[in-house]
XYZ file of C-alpha atoms in Angstrom:
638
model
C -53.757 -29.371 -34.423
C -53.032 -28.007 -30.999
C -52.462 -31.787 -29.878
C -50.020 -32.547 -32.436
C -47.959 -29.536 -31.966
C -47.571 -30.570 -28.653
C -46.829 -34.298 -28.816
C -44.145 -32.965 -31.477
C -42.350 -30.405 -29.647
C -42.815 -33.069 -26.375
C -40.628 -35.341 -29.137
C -37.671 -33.064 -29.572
C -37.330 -32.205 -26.129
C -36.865 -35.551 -25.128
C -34.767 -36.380 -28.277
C -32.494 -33.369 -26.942
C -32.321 -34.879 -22.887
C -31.665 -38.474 -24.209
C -28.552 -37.693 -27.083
C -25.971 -39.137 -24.772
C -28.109 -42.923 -23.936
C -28.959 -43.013 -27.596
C -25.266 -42.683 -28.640
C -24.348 -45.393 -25.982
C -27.683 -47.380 -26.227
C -26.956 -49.500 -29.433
C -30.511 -48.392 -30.738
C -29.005 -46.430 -33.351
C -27.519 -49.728 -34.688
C -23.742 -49.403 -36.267
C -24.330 -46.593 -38.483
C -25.092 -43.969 -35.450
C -22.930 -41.317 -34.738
C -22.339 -40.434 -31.249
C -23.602 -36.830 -30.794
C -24.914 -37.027 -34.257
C -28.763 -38.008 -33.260
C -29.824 -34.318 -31.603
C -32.500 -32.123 -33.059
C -30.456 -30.218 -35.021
C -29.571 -33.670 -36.797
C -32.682 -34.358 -37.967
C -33.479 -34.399 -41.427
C -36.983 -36.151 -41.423
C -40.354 -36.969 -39.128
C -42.766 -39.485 -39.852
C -45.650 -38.955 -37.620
C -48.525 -41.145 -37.471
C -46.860 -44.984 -37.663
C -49.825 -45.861 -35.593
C -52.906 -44.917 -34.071
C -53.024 -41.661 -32.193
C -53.648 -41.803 -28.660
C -53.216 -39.714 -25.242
C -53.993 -36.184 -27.276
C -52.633 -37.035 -30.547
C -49.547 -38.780 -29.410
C -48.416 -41.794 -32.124
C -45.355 -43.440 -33.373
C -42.900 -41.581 -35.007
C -40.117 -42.381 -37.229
C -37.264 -40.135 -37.388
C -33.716 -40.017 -40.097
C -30.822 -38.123 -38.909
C -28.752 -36.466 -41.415
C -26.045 -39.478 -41.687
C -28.887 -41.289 -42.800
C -29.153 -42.778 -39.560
C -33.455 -44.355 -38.522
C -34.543 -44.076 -35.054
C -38.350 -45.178 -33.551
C -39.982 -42.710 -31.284
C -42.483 -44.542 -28.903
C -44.512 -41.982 -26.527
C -45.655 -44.658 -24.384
C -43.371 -47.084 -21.179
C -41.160 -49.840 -22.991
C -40.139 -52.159 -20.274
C -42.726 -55.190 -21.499
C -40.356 -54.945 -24.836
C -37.469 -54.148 -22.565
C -38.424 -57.868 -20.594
C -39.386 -59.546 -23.667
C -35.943 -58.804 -25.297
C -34.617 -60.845 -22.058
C -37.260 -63.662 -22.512
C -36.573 -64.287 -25.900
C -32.251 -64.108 -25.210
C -33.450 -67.271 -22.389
C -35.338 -68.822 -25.183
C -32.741 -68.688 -27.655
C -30.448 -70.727 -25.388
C -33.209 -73.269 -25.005
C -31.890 -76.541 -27.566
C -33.786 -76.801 -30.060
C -35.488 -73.719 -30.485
C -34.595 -71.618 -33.392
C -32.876 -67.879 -32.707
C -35.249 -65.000 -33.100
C -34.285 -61.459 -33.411
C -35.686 -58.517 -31.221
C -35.340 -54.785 -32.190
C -32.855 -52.993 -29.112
C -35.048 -50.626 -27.322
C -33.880 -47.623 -24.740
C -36.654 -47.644 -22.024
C -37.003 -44.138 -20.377
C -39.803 -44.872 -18.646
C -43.056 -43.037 -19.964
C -41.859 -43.539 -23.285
C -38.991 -44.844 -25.231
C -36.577 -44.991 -28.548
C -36.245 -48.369 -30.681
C -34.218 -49.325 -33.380
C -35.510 -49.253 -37.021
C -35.564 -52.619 -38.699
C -34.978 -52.424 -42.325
C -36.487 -54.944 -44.522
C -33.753 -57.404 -46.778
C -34.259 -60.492 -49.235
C -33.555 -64.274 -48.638
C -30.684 -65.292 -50.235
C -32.104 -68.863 -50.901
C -35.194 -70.961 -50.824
C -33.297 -72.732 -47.963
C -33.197 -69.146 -45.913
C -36.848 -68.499 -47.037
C -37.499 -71.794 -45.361
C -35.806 -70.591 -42.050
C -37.885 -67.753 -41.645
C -41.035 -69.522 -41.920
C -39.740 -72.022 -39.211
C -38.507 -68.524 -36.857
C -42.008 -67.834 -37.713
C -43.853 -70.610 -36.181
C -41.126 -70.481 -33.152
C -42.496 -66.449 -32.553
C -45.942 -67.952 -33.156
C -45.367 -70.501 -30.129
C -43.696 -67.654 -28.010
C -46.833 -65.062 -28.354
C -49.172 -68.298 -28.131
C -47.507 -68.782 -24.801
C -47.585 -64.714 -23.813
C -51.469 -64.594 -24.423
C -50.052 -61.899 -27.291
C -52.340 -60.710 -29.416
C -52.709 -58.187 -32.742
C -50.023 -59.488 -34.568
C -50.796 -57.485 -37.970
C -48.994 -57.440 -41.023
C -47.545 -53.886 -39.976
C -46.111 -55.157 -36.719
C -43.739 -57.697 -38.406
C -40.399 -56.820 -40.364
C -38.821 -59.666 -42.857
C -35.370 -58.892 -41.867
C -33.586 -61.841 -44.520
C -34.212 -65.003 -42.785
C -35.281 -62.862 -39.810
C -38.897 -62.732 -38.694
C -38.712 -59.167 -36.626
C -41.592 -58.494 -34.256
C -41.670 -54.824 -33.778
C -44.713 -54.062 -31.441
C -45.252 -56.229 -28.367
C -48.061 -54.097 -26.628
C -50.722 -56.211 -26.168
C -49.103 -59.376 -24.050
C -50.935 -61.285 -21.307
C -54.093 -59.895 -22.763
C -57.629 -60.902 -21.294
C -59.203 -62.782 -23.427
C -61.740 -61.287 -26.339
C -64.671 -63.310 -26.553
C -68.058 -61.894 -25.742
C -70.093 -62.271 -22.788
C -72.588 -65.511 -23.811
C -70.145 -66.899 -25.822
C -71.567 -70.912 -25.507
C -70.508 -72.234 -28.610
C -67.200 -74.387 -27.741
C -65.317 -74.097 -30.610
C -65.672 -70.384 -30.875
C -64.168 -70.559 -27.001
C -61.417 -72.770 -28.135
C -60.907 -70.328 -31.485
C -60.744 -67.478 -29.140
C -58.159 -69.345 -26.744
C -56.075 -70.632 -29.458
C -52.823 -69.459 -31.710
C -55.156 -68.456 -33.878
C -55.607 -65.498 -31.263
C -52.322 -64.078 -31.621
C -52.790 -62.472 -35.089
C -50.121 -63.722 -37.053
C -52.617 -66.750 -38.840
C -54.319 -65.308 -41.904
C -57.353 -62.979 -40.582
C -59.688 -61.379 -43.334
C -60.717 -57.818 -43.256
C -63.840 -58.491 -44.690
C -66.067 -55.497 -46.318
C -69.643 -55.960 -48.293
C -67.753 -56.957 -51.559
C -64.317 -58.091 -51.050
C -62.160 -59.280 -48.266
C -58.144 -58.418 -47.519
C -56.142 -60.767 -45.591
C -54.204 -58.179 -42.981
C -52.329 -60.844 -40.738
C -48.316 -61.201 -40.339
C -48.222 -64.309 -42.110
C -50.368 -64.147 -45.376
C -51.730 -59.977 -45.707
C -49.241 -56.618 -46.032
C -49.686 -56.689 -49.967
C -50.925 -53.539 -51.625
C -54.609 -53.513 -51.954
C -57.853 -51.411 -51.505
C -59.481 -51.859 -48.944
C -62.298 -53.882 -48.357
C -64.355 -51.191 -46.299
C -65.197 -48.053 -48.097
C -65.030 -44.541 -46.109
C -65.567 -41.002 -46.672
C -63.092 -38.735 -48.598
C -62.635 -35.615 -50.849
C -62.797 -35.537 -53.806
C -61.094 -32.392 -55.982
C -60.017 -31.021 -52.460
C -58.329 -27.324 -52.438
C -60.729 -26.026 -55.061
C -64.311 -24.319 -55.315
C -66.303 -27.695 -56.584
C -64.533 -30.177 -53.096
C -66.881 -32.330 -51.724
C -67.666 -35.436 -50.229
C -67.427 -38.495 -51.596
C -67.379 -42.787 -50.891
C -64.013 -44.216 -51.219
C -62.326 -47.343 -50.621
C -58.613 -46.532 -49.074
C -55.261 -47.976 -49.782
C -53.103 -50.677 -47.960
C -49.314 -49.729 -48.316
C -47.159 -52.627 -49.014
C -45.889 -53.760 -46.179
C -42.425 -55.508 -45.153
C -43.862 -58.591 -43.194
C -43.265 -61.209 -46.020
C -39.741 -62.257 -46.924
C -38.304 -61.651 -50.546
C -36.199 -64.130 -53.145
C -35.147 -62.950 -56.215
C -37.373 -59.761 -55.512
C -40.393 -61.961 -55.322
C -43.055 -62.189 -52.147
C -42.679 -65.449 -51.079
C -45.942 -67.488 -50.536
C -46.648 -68.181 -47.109
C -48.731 -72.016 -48.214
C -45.817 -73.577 -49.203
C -43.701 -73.607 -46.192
C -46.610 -74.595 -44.081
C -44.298 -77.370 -42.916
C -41.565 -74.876 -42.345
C -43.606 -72.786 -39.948
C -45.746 -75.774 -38.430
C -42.117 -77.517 -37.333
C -41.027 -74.491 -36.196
C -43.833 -73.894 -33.960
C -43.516 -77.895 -32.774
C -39.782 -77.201 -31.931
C -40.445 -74.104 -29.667
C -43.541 -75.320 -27.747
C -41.733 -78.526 -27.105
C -38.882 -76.564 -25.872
C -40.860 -74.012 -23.391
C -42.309 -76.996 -22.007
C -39.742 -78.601 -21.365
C -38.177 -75.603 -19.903
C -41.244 -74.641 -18.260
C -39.879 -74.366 -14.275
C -37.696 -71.688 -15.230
C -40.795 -69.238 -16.478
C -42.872 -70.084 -13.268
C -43.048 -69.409 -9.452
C -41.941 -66.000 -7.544
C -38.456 -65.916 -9.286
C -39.606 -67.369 -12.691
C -38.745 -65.156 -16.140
C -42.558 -64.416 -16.365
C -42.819 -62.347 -13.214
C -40.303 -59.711 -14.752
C -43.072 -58.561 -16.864
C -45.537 -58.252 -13.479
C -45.750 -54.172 -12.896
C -45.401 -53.415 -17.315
C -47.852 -51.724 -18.738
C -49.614 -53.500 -21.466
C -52.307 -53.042 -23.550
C -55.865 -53.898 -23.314
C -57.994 -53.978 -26.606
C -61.758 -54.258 -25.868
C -63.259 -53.788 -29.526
C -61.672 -53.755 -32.987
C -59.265 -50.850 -33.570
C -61.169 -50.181 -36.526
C -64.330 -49.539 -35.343
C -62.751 -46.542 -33.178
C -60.987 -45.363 -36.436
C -64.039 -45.411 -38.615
C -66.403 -43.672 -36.116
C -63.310 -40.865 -36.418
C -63.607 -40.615 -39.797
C -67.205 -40.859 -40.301
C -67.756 -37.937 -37.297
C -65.975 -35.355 -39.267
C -68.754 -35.422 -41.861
C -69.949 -31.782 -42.205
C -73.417 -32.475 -41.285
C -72.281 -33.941 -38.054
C -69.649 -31.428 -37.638
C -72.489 -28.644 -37.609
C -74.065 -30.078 -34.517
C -72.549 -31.350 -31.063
C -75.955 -33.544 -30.265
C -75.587 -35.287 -34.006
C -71.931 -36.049 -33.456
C -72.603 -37.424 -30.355
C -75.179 -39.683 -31.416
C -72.900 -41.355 -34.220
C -70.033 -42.124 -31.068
C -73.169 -43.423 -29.216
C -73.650 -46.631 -31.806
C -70.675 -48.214 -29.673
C -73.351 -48.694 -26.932
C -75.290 -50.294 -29.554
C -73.201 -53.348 -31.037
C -73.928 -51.634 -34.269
C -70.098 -52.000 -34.581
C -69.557 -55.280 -32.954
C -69.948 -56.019 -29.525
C -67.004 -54.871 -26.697
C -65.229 -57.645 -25.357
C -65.801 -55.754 -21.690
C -69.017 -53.655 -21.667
C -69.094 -50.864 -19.514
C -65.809 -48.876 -21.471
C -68.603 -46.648 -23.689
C -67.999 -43.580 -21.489
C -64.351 -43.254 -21.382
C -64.471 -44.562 -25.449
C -66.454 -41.593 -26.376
C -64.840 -39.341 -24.269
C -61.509 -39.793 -25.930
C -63.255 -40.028 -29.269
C -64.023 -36.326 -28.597
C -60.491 -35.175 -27.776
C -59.340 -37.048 -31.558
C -57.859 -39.834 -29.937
C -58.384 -43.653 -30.452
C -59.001 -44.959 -27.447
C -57.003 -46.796 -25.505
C -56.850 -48.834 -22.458
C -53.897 -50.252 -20.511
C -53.379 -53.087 -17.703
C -50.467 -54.586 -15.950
C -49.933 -58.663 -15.395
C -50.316 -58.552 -11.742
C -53.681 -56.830 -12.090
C -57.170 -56.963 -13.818
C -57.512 -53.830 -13.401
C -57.615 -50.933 -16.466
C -56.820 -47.409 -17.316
C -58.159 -44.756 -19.910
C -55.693 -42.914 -21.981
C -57.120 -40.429 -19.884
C -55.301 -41.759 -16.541
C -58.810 -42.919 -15.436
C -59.214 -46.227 -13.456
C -62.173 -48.563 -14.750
C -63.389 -51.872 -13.887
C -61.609 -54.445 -15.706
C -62.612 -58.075 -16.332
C -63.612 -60.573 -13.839
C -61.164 -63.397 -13.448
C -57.682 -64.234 -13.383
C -54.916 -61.811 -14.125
C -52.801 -62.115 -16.640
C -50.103 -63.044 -15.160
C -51.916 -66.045 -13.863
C -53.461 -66.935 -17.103
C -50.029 -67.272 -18.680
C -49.020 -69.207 -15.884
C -51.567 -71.845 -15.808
C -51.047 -72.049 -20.293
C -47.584 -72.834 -19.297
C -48.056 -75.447 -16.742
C -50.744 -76.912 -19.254
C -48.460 -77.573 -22.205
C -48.839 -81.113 -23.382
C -48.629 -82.995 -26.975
C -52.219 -83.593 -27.264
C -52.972 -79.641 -27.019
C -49.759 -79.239 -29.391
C -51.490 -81.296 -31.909
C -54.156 -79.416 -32.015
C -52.827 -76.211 -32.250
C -50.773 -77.097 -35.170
C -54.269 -78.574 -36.462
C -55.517 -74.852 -36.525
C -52.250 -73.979 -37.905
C -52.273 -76.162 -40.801
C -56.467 -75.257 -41.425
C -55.313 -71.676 -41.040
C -52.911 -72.036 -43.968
C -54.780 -73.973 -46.123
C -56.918 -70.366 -46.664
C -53.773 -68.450 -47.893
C -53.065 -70.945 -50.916
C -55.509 -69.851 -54.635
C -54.544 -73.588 -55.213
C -55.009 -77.203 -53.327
C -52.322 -78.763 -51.722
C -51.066 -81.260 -53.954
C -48.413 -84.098 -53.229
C -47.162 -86.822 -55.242
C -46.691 -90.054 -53.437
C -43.354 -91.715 -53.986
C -43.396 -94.772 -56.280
C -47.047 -94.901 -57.414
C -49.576 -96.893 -55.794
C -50.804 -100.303 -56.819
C -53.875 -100.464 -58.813
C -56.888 -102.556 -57.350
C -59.053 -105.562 -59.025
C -61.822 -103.524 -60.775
C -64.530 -105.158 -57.955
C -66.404 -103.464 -55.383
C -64.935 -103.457 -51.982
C -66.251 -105.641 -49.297
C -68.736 -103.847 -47.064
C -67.115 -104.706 -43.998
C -63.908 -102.430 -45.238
C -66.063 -99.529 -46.074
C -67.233 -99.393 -42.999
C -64.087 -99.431 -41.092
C -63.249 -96.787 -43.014
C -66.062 -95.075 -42.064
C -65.993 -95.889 -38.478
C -62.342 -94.034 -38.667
C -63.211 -90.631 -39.711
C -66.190 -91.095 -37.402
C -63.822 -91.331 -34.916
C -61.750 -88.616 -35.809
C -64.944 -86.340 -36.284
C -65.420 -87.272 -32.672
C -62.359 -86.663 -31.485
C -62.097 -83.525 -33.289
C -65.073 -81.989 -31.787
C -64.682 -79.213 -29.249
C -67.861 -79.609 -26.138
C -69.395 -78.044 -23.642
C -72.710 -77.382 -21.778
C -74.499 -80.561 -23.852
C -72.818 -78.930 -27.486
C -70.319 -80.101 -29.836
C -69.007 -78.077 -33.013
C -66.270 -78.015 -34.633
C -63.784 -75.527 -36.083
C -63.213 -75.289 -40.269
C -63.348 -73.341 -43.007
C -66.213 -70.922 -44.304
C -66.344 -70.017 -48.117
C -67.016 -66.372 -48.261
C -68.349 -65.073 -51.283
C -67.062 -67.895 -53.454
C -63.757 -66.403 -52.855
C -62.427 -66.230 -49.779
C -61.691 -69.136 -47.242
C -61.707 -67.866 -43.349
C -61.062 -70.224 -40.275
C -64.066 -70.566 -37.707
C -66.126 -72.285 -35.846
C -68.760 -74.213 -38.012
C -71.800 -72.659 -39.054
C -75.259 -74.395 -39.658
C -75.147 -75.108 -43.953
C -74.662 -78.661 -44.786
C -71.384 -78.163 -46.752
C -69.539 -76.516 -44.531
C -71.371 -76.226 -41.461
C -72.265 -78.905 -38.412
C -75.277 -79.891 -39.535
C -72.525 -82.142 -42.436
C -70.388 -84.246 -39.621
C -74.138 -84.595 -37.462
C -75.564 -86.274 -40.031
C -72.513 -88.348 -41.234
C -72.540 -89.174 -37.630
C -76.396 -90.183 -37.694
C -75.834 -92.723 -40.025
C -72.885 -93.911 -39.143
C -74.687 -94.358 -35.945
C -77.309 -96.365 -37.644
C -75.368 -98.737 -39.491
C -73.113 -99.495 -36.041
C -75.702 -99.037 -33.424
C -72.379 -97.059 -31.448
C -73.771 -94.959 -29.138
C -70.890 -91.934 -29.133
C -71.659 -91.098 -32.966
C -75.230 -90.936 -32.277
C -74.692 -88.480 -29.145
C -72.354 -86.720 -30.984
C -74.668 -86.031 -33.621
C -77.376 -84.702 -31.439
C -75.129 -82.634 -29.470
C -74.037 -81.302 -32.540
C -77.554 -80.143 -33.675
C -78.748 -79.436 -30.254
C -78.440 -75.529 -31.130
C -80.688 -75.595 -34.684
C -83.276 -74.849 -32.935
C -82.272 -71.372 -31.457
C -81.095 -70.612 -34.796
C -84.438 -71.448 -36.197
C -85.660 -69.193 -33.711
C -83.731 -66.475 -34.451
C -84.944 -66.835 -38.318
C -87.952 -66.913 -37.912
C -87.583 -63.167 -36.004
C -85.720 -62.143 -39.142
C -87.690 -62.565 -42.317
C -84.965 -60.243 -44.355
C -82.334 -62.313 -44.085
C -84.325 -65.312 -45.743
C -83.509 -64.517 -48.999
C -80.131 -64.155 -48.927
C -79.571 -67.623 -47.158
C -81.252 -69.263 -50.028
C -83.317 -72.786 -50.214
C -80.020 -74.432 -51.474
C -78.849 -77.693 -50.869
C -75.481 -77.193 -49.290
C -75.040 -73.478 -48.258
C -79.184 -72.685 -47.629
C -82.099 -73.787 -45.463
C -82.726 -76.381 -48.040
C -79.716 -78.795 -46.524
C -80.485 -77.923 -42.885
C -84.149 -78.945 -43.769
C -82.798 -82.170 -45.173
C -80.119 -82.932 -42.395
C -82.546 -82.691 -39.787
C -85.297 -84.833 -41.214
C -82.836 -87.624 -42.453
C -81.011 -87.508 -38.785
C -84.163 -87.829 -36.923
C -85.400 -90.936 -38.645
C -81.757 -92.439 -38.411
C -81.823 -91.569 -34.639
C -85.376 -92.646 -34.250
C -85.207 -88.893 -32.455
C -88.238 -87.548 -32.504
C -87.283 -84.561 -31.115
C -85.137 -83.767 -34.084
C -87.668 -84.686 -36.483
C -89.837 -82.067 -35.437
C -87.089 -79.165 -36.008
C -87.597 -80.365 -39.355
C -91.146 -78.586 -39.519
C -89.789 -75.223 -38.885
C -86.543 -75.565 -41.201
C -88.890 -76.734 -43.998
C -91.080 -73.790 -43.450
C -88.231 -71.131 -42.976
C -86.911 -72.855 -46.720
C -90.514 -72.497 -48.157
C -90.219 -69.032 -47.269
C -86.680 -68.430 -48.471
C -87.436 -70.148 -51.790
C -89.854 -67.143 -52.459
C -87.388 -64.266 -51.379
C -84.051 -65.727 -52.834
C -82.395 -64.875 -56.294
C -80.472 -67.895 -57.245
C -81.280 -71.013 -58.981
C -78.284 -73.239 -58.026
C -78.002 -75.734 -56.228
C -75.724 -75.510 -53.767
C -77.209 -72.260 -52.821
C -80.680 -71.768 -54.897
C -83.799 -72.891 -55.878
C -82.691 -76.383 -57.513
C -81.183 -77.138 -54.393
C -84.103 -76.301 -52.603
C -85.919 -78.565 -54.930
C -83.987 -81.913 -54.269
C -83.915 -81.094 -50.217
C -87.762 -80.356 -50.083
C -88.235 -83.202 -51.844
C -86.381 -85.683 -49.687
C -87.841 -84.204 -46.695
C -91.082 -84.858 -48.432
C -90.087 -88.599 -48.867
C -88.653 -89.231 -45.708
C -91.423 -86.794 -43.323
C -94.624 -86.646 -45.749
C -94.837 -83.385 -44.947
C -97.165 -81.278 -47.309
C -95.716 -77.976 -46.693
C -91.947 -80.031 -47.902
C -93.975 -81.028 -51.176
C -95.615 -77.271 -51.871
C -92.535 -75.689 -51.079
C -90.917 -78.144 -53.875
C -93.731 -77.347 -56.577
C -92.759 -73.513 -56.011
C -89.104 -74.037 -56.453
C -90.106 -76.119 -59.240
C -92.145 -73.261 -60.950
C -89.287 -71.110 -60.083
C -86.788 -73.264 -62.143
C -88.897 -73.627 -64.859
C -89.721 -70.116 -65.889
C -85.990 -68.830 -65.697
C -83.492 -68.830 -68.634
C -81.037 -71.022 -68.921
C -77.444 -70.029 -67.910
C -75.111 -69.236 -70.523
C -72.728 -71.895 -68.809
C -73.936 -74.112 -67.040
C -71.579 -75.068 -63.855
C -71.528 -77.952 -61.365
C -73.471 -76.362 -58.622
C-alpha cells in the first residue's frame, strides 16, 4: 500500500514539472490543451496497465478533463524514442509498407506516451493492409531480436497495426541451457520468437491463444488461481477460480466484426516478404560505428529470464493465509523457482534477486543495454548476465545474414503458425477444373518420383545438428488445439512419421541421404525411452495407440530397422514394445490413434516383422482389453 502511494504521488509530481513539454511534445495528440494536462486537470487514473515493478511502480493511464488520454511510463524511453527514428528510416525504404509509432516524451528515468485509440477498417481492402503492416512489424522485431509481442501490446488503429511496448529489443536469446534438439534452436531463433505468431496459454483443460496476431478475445483463462469468494462479509473465503481475459484492441474491426487473422495469411506473409527484402537491401545503412542500430547502444532494455507468469502466479498463490501466517512457509513457495517446478530460467543464477523482489510485491525484473551482456535487478543490483555476444552484435550479425533461403523459411513458420488460428482447413478452388485421368493405376515409376520429391523436401526441411535432425510442425493438443513446435516422438505428428517415410523410401531407392536422414532423425528415441522407463506414471496417459502412443513408436522403429538393415534400431524396438506393454495396462482409451486398438495393430506388426513374444503378449492383453469394453455409442474414425 505504502509502495503504491508512493509511485502515485511520484506520478503527479512529475506530471506537474513536465506540463509545459507535454503541451509542446505532440504526445497529447490534437485534442490537448496547452496548460490543460496538470494535476488539477485530471479527471481519471488507471493504475496497473502492466506488471508492477521497482516497489509497485506500473503503467498508468491518465484522462484530463477535456477528455484528453495520456500514458504514464515510470521507466527510461529512449529505445522507443530510437525506434520511432528506425521505423521513420524504414518507412522511406521502397517497398516497405508505412507503420505507425505512438509519439513518446523521453525524460529520462521515465516517460509520457500518447494513447492509441482503437478504430474499424473501413473495407476488406483496409483489413487487408493491416495484415500486410503486420507482417512488415513482424520483419522489423524479427530483425530487433524483439520479443513478447502479446495481444495487449498491439493497438488496431484502422488499417494501422500500433505497437505500443517495445521493451524487450535485442533480447538474449531464451532457450535453456542443453537445449540439443535443432529445431527447438531454430524455433527459439526464429519470428516465431517475437510474440506476435499465435502462442497458446495452455492450462490442464483448455488453452487461450494470447499472441498479437490471433489471441486478445474475451475468455477465461486457461490456468485457474486463488480468489474470494463472498468477500466483505462474515462467510469470505478462499476459493479456485479461473480469471478473465479483457477484450483486447489488437485485432482490427469491419462492420463491428473481429476480423480473422487465417484469411489474410497472404496479406501478412507478403508483407513480411516486402520488409525483409527491403532491410536487406538497405542493410549498410543499419551497420558499422555510424549505422541506425548503434543509436539504440547505451538504452535500457529489458531482459526476461522466465515466463512473466510464473512470477505473477507465485504472487498470487503467496498471499494464501496459511502462507501468510509464516515467513519460513512463504519462503519456501518463492523457493520452487530454484526448482524448475515452474519452468526452467533461461539464465540460472537470477533466484536470489527473483525472490528478493518477490518479497517487496514486485515482479521481477531485469534490464540490459545493447552494448553489454551485462544485467540489473529492479533493485539497481548488477548480476552476471549471459555468456556470449551482446545484443547489439547479435542484431548485427541477423542483419548481415539476411538472404532468400532464410526468408523462405521464415515465412514457412509463418504460414505453419497460421494454419493453427483457422477452426477450418484452408481450402482453394483451382481455376478451370482439372482434367480427369483414365481410371488405371499409375505407373510405378511416377509414384515414385513423387515420392522421391517430398523425400526431398522432408530433407531439405529438416533442421541438424550434433548427428540429429527434427523438424518443426504442428502438435494436436487435446483434440483441440493446434500449437507450432518442434516434432515430438508419436507417429502422427511426431519424427518418428518423416523417419520412417524416409526408411522406406530409402529402401525402394537405395539413396543414401533418406536413409541417414532417417536415422538421424531417430537417433534420440532412445534417451526418450530412457527417460520412460524412469517414469512409470506417465505411461498411461501416453497410451499404446497407433499414432499418438508408444504403440506407433514401437512400430516405426521395428519397421525402420529392417528397412535399414540397422540393427541398432531394431533393438530400440525391444524397449518401446515393452514400455507399450506396460502402457496398454495403465491407459484408459480404446482408440486407435491413441488406445488400446491401436496398440493392438502396432504390437502386432512388430510381432510380424521382430517375432518378438513380449510384441505378441502385449497384443493378447490389448486384445482382452477391447473385448470386454462396451461399445461406443458412436463409433468414430480413430
Amino acid at each position: 500500500a505504502l509502495d503504491a502511494a508512493d509511485a502515485f504521488a511520484e506520478m503527479l509530481g512529475r506530471l506537474a514539472a513536465d506540463r509545459e513539454p507535454l503541451a509542446s511534445s505532440g504526445v497529447l495528440g490534437s485534442g490537448g490543451t496547452p496548460g490543460g494536462c496538470g494535476p488539477e486537470a485530471l479527471t481519471g487514473v488507471v493504475p496497473g496497465a502492466g506488471d508492477s515493478h521497482r516497489g509497485g511502480r506500473s503503467v498508468m493511464l491518465l484522462r484530463f478533463a477535456d477528455g484528453t488520454r495520456l500514458v504514464y511510463k515510470p521507466r527510461p524511453l529512449a529505445a522507443h524514442r530510437h525506434y520511432t527514428t528506425l521505423v521513420d528510416w524504414f518507412n522511406s525504404l521502397a517497398g516497405s509498407p508505412d507503420l505507425l509509432t505512438p509519439r513518446v516524451l523521453d525524460r529520462g528515468a521515465y516517460g509520457w506516451a500518447e494513447f492509441v485509440e482503437d478504430g474499424p477498417c473501413r473495407s476488406v481492402e483496409e483489413t487487408a493492409l493491416f495484415y500486410r503492416r503486420l507482417g512488415a512489424l513482424l520483419a522489423l522485431l524479427h530483425v530487433l531480436d524483439g520479443t513478447d509481442l502479446h495481444h495487449e501490446n498491439l493497438i488496431a488503429r484502422g488499417p494501422h497495426p500500433v505497437l505500443v511496448d517495445v521493451e524487450t529489443l535485442f533480447h538474449p536469446p531464451l532457450a535453456p541451457t542443453g537445449f540439443t534438439d535443432p529445431a527447438a534452436r531454430a524455433l527459439h531463433a526464429s519470428v516465431h520468437r517475437v510474440g506476435l505468431l499465435p502462442q497458446l496459454l495452455v492450462g490442464d483443460t483448455s488453452a487461450l491463444d494470447v499472441s498479437a496476431v490471433g489471441g486478445g478475445r474475451a475468455a477465461s483463462s486457461p490456468v485457474e488461481g486463488a480468489g474470494w469468494a463472498a468477500a466483505g462479509t462474515d462467510t469470505m473465503h478462499l476459493v479456485r477460480t479461473a480469471g478473465r481475459f479483457t477484450e483486447s484492441a489488437n485485432r482490427p474491426r469491419l462492420d463491428g466484426v473481429r476480423a480473422d487473422p487465417s484469411a489474410f495469411t497472404d496479406a501478412l506473409c507478403e508483407g513480411f516478404r516486402a520488409a525483409y527484402t527491403a532491410v536487406s537491401d538497405a542493410r549498410d545503412e543499419l551497420l558499422g560505428e555510424n549505422g541506425l542500430l548503434r543509436l539504440f547502444s547505451r538504452d535500457e532494455v529489458r531482459f526476461v529470464p522466465r515466463p512473466t507468469w510464473a512470477y505473477a502466479t507465485l504472487l498470487h498463490e503467496s498471499t494464501h493465509p496459511d502462507l501468510m501466517r509464516d515467513a519460513t512457509e512463504r519462503q519456501r513457495v518463492f523457493a520452487l523457482l530454484r526448482t524448475g517446478a515452474l519452468g526452467p530460467s533461461a539464465l540460472p543464477g537470477l533466484e536470489d534477486e527473483e525472490i528478493a523482489e518477490l518479497w517487496r510485491g514486485d515482479v521481477p525484473v531485469f534490464t540490459t543495454r545493447p552494448d553489454t551482456t551485462d544485467l540489473w535487478s529492479g533493485t539497481g543490483r548488477a548480476v552476471p548476465g549471459p555468456a556470449g555476444a551482446t545484443g547489439l552484435e547479435r542484431v548485427e550479425a541477423k542483419v548481415r545474414a539476411l538472404d532468400t533461403v532464410d526468408r523462405q523459411d521464415q515465412e514457412r513458420i509463418i504460414r505453419t503458425a497460421m494454419a493453427s488460428t483457422s477452426t477450418e482447413p484452408p481450402h482453394r478452388a483451382v481455376t478451370g477444373g482439372r482434367a480427369r485421368v483414365a481410371a488405371a493405376a499409375p505407373e510405378p515409376e511416377r509414384l515414385l518420383s513423387a515420392a522421391r520429391s517430398v523425400g526431398d523436401q522432408l530433407v531439405s526441411l529438416a533442421y541438424h545438428d550434433a548427428g540429429r535432425t527434427n523438424w518443426i510442425g504442428l502438435e494436436l493438443l487435446g483434440e483441440r488445439y493446434w500449437r507450432l513446435t518442434p516434432m515430438a516422438a508419436d507417429l502422427a505428428c511426431g519424427y518418428t512419421g518423416p523417419a520412417l517415410f524416409l526408411a522406406q523410401l530409402a529402401s525402394l531407392t537405395g539413396e543414401s541421404r533418406y536413409a541417414d536422414t532417417a536415422r538421424a532423425a531417430l537417433s534420440p528415441v532412445p534417451g526418450l525411452l530412457d527417460a520412460l522407463h524412469q517414469r512409470v506414471d506417465d505411461l498411461g496417459p501416453l497410451g499404446s495407440g497407433a499414432f499418438a502412443g508408444l504403440g506407433g513408436i514401437a512400430y516405426a522403429l521395428a519397421e525402420a530397422g529392417t528397412l535399414l538393415d540397422d540393427p541398432q534400431v531394431l533393438d530400440w524396438a525391444g524397449p518401446a514394445t515393452r514400455l507399450s506393454c506396460a502402457a496398454s495396462s495403465a491407459e484408459d482409451g480404446y482408440g486407435v490413434r491413441g488406445g488400446a486398438a491401436g496398440g493392438l495393430v502396432s504390437l502386432l506388426a512388430v510381432h510380424r516383422t521382430t517375432g518378438r513374444a513380449e510384441a505378441w503378449r502385449g497384443a493378447e492383453r490389448c486384445a482382452e482389453r477391447i473385448a470386454a469394453a462396451p461399445l461406443p455409442a458412436a463409433g468414430g474414425f480413430a
